[in-house]
Short mmCIF file of N, CA and C in Angstrom, two decimals:
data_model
loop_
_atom_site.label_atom_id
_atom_site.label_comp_id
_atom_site.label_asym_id
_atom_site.label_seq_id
_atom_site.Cartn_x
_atom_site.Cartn_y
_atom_site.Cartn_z
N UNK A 1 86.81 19.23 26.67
CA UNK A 1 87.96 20.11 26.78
C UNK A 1 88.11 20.97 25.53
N UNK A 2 87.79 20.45 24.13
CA UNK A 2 87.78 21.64 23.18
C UNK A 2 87.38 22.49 23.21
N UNK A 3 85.74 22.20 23.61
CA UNK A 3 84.91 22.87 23.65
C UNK A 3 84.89 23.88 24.39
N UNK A 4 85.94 23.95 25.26
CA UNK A 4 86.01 24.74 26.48
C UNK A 4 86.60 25.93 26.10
N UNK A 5 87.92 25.55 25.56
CA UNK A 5 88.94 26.18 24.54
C UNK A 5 88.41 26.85 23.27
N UNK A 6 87.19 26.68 22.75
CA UNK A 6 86.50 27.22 21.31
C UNK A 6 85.81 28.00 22.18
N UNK A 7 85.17 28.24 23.29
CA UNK A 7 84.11 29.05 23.97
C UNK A 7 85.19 30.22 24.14
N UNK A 8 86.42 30.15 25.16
CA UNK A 8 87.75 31.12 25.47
C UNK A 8 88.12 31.88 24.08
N UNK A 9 88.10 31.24 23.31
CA UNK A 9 88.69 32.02 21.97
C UNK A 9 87.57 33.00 21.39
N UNK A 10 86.69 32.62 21.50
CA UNK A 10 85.10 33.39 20.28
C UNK A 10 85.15 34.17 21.47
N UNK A 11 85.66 34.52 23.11
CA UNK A 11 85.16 35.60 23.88
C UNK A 11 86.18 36.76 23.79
N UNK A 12 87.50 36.07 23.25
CA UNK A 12 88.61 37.40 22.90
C UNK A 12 88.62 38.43 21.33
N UNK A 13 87.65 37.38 20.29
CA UNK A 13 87.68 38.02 18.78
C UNK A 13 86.27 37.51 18.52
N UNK A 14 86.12 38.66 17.89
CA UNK A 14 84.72 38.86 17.05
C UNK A 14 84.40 37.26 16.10
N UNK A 15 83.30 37.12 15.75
CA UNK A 15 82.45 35.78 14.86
C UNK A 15 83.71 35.29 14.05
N UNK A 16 84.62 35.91 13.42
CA UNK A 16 85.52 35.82 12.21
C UNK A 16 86.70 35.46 12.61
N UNK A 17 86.98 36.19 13.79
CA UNK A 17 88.84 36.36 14.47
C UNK A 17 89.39 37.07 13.85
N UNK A 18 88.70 37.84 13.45
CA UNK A 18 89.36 39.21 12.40
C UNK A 18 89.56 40.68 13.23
N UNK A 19 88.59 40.73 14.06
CA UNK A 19 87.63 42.03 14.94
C UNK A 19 89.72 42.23 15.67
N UNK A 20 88.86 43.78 16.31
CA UNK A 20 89.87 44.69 16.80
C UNK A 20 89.48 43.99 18.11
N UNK A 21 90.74 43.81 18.90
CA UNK A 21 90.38 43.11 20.34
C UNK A 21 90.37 44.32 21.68
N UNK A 22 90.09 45.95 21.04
CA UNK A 22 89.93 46.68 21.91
C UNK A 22 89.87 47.68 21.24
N UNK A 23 89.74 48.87 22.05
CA UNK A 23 89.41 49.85 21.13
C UNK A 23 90.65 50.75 20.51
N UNK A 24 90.71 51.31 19.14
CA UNK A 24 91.59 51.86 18.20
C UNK A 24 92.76 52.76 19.11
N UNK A 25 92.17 53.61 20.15
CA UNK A 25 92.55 54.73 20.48
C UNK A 25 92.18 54.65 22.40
N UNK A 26 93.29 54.64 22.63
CA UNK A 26 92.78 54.52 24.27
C UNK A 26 92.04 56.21 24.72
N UNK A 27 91.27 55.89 25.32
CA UNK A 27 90.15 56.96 25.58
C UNK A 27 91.18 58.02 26.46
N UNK A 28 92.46 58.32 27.15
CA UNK A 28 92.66 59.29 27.16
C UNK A 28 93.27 59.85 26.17
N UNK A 29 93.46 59.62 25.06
CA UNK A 29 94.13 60.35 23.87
C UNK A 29 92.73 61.08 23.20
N UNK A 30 93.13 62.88 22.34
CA UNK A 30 91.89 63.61 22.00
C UNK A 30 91.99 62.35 20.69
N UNK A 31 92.74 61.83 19.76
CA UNK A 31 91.62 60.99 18.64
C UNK A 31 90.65 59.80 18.91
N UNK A 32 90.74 59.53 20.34
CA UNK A 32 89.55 58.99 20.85
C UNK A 32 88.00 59.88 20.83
N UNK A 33 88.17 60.99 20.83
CA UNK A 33 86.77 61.77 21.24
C UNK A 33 86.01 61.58 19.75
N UNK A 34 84.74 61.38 19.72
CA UNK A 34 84.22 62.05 18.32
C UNK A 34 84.00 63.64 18.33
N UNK A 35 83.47 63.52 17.11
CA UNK A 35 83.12 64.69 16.71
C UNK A 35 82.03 65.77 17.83
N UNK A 36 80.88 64.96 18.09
CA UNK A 36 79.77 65.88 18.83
C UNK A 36 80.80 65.97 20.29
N UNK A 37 81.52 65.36 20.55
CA UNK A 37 82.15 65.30 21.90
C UNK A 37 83.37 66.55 22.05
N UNK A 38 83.69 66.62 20.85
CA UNK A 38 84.98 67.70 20.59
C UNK A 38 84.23 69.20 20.50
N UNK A 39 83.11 69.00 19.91
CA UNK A 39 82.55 70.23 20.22
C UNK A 39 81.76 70.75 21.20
N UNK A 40 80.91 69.75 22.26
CA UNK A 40 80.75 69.65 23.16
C UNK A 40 81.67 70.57 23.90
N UNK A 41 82.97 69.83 23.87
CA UNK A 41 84.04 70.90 24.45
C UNK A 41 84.36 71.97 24.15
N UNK A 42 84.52 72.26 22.85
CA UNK A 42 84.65 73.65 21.97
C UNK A 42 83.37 74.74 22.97
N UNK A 43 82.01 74.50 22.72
CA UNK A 43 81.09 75.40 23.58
C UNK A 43 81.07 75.50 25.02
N UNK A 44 82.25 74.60 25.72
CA UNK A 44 82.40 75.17 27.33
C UNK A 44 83.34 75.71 26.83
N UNK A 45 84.30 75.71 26.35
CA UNK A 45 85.41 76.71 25.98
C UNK A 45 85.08 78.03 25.94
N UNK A 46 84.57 77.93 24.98
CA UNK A 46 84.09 79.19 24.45
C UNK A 46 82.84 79.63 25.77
N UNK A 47 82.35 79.23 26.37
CA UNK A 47 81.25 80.03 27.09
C UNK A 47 81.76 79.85 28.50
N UNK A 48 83.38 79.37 28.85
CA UNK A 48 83.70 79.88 29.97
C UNK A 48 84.06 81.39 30.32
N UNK A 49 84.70 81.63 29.39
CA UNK A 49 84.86 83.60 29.79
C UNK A 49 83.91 84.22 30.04
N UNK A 50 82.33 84.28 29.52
CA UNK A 50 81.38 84.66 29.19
C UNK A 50 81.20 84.27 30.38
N UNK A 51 80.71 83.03 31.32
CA UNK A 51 80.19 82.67 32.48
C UNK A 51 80.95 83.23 33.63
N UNK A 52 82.41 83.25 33.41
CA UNK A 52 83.07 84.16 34.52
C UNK A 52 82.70 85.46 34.43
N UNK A 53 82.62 86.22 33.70
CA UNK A 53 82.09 87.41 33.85
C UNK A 53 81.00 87.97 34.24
N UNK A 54 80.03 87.03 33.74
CA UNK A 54 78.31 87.23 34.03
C UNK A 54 78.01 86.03 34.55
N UNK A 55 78.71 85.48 35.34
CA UNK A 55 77.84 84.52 36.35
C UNK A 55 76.66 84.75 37.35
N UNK A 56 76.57 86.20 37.88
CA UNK A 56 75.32 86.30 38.34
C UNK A 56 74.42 86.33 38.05
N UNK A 57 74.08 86.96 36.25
CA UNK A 57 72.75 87.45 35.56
C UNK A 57 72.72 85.35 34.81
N UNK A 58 73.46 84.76 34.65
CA UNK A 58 73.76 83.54 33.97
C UNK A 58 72.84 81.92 34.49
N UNK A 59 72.29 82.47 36.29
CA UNK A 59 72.27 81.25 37.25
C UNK A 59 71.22 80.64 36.61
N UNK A 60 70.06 81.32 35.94
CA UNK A 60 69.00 80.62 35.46
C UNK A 60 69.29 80.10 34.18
N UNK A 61 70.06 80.22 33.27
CA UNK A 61 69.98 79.61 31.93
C UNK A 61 71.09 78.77 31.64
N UNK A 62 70.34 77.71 30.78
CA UNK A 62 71.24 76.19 30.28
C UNK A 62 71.83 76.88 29.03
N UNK A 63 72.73 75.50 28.74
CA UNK A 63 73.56 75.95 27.33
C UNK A 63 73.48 74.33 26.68
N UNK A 64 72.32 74.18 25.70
CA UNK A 64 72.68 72.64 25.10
C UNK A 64 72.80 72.70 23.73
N UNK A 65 73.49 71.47 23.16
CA UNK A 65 73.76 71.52 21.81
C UNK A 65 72.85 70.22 20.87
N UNK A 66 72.16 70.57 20.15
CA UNK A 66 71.66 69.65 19.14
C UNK A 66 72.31 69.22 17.66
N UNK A 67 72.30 68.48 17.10
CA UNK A 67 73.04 68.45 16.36
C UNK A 67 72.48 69.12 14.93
N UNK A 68 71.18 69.06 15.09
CA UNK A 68 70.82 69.71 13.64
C UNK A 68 69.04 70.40 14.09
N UNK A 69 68.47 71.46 13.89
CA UNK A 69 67.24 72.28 14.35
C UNK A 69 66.18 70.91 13.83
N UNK A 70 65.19 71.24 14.44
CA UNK A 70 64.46 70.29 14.00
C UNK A 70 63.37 71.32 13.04
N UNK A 71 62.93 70.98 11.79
CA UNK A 71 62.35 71.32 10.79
C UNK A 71 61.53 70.95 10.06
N UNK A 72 59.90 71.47 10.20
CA UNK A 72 58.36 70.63 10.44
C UNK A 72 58.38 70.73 9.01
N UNK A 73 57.89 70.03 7.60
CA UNK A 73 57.49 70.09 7.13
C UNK A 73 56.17 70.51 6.34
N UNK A 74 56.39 71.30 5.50
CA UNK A 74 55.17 72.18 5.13
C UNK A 74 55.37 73.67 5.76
N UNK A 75 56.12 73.95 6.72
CA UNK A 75 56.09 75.75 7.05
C UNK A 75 57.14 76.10 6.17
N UNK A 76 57.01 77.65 5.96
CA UNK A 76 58.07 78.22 5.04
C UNK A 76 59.12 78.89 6.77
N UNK A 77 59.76 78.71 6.30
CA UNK A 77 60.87 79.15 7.12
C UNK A 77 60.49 80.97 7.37
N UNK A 78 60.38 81.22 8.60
CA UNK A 78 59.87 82.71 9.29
C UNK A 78 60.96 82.86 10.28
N UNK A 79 61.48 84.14 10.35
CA UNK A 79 62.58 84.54 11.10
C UNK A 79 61.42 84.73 12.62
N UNK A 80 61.67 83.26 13.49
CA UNK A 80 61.05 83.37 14.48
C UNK A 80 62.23 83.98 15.92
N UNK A 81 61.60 84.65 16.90
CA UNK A 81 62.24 85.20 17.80
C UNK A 81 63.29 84.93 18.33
N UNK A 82 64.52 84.99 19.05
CA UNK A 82 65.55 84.00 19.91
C UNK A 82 66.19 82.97 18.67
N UNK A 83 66.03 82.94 17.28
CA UNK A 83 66.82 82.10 16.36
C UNK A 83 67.70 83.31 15.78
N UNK A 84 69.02 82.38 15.29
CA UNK A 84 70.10 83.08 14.92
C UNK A 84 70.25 82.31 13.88
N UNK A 85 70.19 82.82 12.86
CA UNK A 85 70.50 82.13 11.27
C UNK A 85 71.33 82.82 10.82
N UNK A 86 71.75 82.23 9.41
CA UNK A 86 72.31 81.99 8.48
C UNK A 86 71.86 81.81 7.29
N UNK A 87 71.38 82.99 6.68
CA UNK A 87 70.31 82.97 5.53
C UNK A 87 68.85 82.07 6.38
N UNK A 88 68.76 80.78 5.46
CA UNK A 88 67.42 80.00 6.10
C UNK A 88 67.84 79.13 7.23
N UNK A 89 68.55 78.85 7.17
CA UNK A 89 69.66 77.88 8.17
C UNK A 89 69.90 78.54 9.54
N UNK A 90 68.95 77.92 10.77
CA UNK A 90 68.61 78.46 11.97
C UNK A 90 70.42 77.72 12.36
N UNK A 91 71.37 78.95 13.60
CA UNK A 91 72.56 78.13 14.05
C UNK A 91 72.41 77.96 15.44
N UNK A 92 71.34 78.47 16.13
CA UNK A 92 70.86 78.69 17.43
C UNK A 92 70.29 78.84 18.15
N UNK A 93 69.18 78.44 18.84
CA UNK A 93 68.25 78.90 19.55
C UNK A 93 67.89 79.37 20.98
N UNK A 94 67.54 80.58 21.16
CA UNK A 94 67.25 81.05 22.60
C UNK A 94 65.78 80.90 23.00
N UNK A 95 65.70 79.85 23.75
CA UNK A 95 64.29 79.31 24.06
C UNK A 95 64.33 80.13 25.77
N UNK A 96 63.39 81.24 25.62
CA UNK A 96 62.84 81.61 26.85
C UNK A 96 62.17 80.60 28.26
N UNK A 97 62.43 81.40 29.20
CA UNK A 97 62.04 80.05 29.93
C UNK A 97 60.35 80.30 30.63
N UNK A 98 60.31 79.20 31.16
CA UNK A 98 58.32 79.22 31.16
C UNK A 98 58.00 77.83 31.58
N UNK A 99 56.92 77.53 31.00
CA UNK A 99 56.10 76.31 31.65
C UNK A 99 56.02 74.94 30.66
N UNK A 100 56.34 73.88 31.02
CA UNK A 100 56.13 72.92 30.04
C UNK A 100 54.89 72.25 30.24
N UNK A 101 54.81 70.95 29.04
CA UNK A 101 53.61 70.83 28.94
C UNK A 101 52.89 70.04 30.41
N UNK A 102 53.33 69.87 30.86
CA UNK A 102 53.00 69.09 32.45
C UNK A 102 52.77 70.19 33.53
N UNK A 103 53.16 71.15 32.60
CA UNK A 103 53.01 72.72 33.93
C UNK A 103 54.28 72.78 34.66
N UNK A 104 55.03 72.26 34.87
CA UNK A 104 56.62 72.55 35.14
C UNK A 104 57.03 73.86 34.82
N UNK A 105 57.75 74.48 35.71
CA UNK A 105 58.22 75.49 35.25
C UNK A 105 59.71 74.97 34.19
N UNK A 106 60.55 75.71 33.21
CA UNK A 106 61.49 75.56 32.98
C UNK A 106 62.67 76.63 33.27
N UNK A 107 63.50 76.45 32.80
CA UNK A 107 64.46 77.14 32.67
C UNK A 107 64.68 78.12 31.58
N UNK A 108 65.61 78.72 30.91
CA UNK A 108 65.57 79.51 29.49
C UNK A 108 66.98 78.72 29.29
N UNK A 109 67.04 78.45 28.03
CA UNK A 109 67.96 77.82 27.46
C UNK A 109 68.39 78.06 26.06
N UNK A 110 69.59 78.04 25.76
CA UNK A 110 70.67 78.40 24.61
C UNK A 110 70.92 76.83 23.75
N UNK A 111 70.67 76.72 22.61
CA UNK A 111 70.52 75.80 21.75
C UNK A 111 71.68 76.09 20.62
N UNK A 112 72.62 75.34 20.58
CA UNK A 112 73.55 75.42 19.35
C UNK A 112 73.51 74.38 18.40
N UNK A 113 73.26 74.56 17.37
CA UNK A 113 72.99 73.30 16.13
C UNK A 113 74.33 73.02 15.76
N UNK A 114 74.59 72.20 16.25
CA UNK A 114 76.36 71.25 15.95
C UNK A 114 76.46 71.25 14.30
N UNK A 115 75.64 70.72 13.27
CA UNK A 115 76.27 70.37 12.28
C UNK A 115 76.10 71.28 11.21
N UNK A 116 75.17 72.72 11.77
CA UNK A 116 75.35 73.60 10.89
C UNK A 116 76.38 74.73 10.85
N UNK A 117 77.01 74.74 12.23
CA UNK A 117 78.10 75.52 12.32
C UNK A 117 79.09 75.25 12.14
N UNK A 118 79.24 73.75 11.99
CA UNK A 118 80.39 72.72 11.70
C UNK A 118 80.34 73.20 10.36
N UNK A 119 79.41 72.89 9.36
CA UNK A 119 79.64 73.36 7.95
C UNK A 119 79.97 74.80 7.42
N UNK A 120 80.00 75.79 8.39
CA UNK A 120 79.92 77.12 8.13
C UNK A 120 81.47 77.64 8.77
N UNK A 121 82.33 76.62 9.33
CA UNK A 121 83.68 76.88 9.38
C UNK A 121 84.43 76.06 8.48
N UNK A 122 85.52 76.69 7.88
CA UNK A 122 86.58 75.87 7.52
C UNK A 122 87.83 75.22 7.93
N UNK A 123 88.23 75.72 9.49
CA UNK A 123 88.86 74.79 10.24
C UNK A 123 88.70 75.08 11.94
N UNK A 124 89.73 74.18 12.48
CA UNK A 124 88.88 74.13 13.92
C UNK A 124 88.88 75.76 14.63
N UNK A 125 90.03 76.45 14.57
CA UNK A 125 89.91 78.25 14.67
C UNK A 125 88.89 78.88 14.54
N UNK A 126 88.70 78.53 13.25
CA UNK A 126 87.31 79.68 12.89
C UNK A 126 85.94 78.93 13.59
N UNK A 127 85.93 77.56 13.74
CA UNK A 127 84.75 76.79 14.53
C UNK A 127 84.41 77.40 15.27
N UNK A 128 85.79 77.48 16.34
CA UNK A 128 85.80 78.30 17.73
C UNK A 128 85.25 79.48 17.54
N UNK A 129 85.47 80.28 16.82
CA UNK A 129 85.19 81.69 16.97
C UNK A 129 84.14 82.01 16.73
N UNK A 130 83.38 81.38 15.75
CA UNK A 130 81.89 81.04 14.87
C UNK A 130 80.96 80.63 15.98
N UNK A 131 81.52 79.37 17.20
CA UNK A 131 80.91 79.21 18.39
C UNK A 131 81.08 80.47 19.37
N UNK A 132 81.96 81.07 19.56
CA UNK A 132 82.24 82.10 20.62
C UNK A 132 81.21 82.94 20.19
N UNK A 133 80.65 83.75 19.05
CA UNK A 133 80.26 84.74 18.59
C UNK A 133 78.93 84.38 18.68
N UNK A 134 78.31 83.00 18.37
CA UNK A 134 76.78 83.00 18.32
C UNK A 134 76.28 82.89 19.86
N UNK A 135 77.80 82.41 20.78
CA UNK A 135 77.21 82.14 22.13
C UNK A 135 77.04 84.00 22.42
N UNK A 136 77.92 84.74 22.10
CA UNK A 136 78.12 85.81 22.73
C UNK A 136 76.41 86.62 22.38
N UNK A 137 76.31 86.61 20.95
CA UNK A 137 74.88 86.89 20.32
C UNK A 137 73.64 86.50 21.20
N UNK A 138 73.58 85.36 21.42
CA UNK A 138 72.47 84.64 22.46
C UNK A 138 72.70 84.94 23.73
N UNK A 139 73.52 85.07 24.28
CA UNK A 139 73.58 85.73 25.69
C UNK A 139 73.66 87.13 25.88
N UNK A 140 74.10 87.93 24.73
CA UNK A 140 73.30 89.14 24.74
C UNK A 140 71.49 89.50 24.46
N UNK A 141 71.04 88.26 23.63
CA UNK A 141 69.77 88.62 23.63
C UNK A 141 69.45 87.90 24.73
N UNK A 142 69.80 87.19 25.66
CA UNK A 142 69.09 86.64 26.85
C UNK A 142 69.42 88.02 28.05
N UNK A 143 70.43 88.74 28.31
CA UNK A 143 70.27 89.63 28.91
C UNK A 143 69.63 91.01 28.94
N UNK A 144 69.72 91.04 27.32
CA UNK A 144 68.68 92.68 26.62
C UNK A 144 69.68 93.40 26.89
N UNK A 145 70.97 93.10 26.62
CA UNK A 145 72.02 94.07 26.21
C UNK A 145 73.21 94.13 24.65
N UNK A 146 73.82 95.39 24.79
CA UNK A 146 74.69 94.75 23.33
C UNK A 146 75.66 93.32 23.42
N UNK A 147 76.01 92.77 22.23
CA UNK A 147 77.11 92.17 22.19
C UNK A 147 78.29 92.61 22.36
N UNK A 148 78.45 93.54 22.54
CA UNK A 148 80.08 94.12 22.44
C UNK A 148 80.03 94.52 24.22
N UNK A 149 78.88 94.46 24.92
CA UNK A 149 78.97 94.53 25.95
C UNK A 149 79.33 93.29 26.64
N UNK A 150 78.89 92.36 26.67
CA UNK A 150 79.06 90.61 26.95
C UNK A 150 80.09 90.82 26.53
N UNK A 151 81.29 90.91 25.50
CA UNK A 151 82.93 90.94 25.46
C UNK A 151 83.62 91.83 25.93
N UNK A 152 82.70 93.09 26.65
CA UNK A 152 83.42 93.72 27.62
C UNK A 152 84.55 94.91 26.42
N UNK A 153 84.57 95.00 25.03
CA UNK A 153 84.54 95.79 24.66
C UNK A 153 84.25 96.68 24.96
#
């Protein structure tokens, strides 16, 4: 019978009986979300106006976010095609679409580097707008028109 009672207890608290017996923040409150998740949201935000407007020219291309470019060692950094930097600091990538290595066709897809645009705002406002502007940039070079056209300026 103790034993029964010591098994019930170690299944409600962590090794110690110290542990949090659930989580900090109930998951519908926003200080539940992290960080990649808040911005996650920030770039449908921001690339819903853009998709209502140009949803027809839009049907073929993705919109994903990485958190940081990936960066080969040993190349010098070359302003390659479809990247949107920031001095050396790539914030975006427009990967044309085509064939993968299995021969698949793909899609063309929009790449936003989460933690370099995160560092290049100073609060969540300017995030937004910093995201609105590079999406607007990349979906003007995915259509071969101006930016000020995509905002309908």
């Amino acid at each position: 019978m103790a034993r029964s009672s010591r098994q019930r207890r170690r299944m409600r608290r962590d090794r110690h009986g110290r542990g949090l017996r659930g989580p900090l923040y109930p998951a519908s409150l926003p200080a539940a979300a992290s960080r990649a998740e808040r911005f996650d949201a920030l770039v449908l935000d921001a690339l819903e106006p853009i998709e209502a407007r140009w949803r027809d020219q839009l049907t073929k291309l993705d919109v994903a976010v990485d958190d940081v470019p990936e960066v080969r060692k040993g190349t010098r950094a070359i302003q390659a095609e479809g990247v949107l930097q920031d001095g050396a600091v790539p914030l975006s990538r427009l990967v044309p679409a085509g064939v993968d290595r299995a021969g698949l066709p793909t899609r063309a897809r929009i790449v936003l580097y989460r933690r370099p645009l995160e560092a290049r705002a100073k609060d969540p406002g300017e995030l937004a707008e910093l995201v609105h502007d590079v999406l607007v940039e990349q979906v003007a070079g995915y259509l071969g028109v101006e930016p000020d056209i995509i905002e309908g300026d």
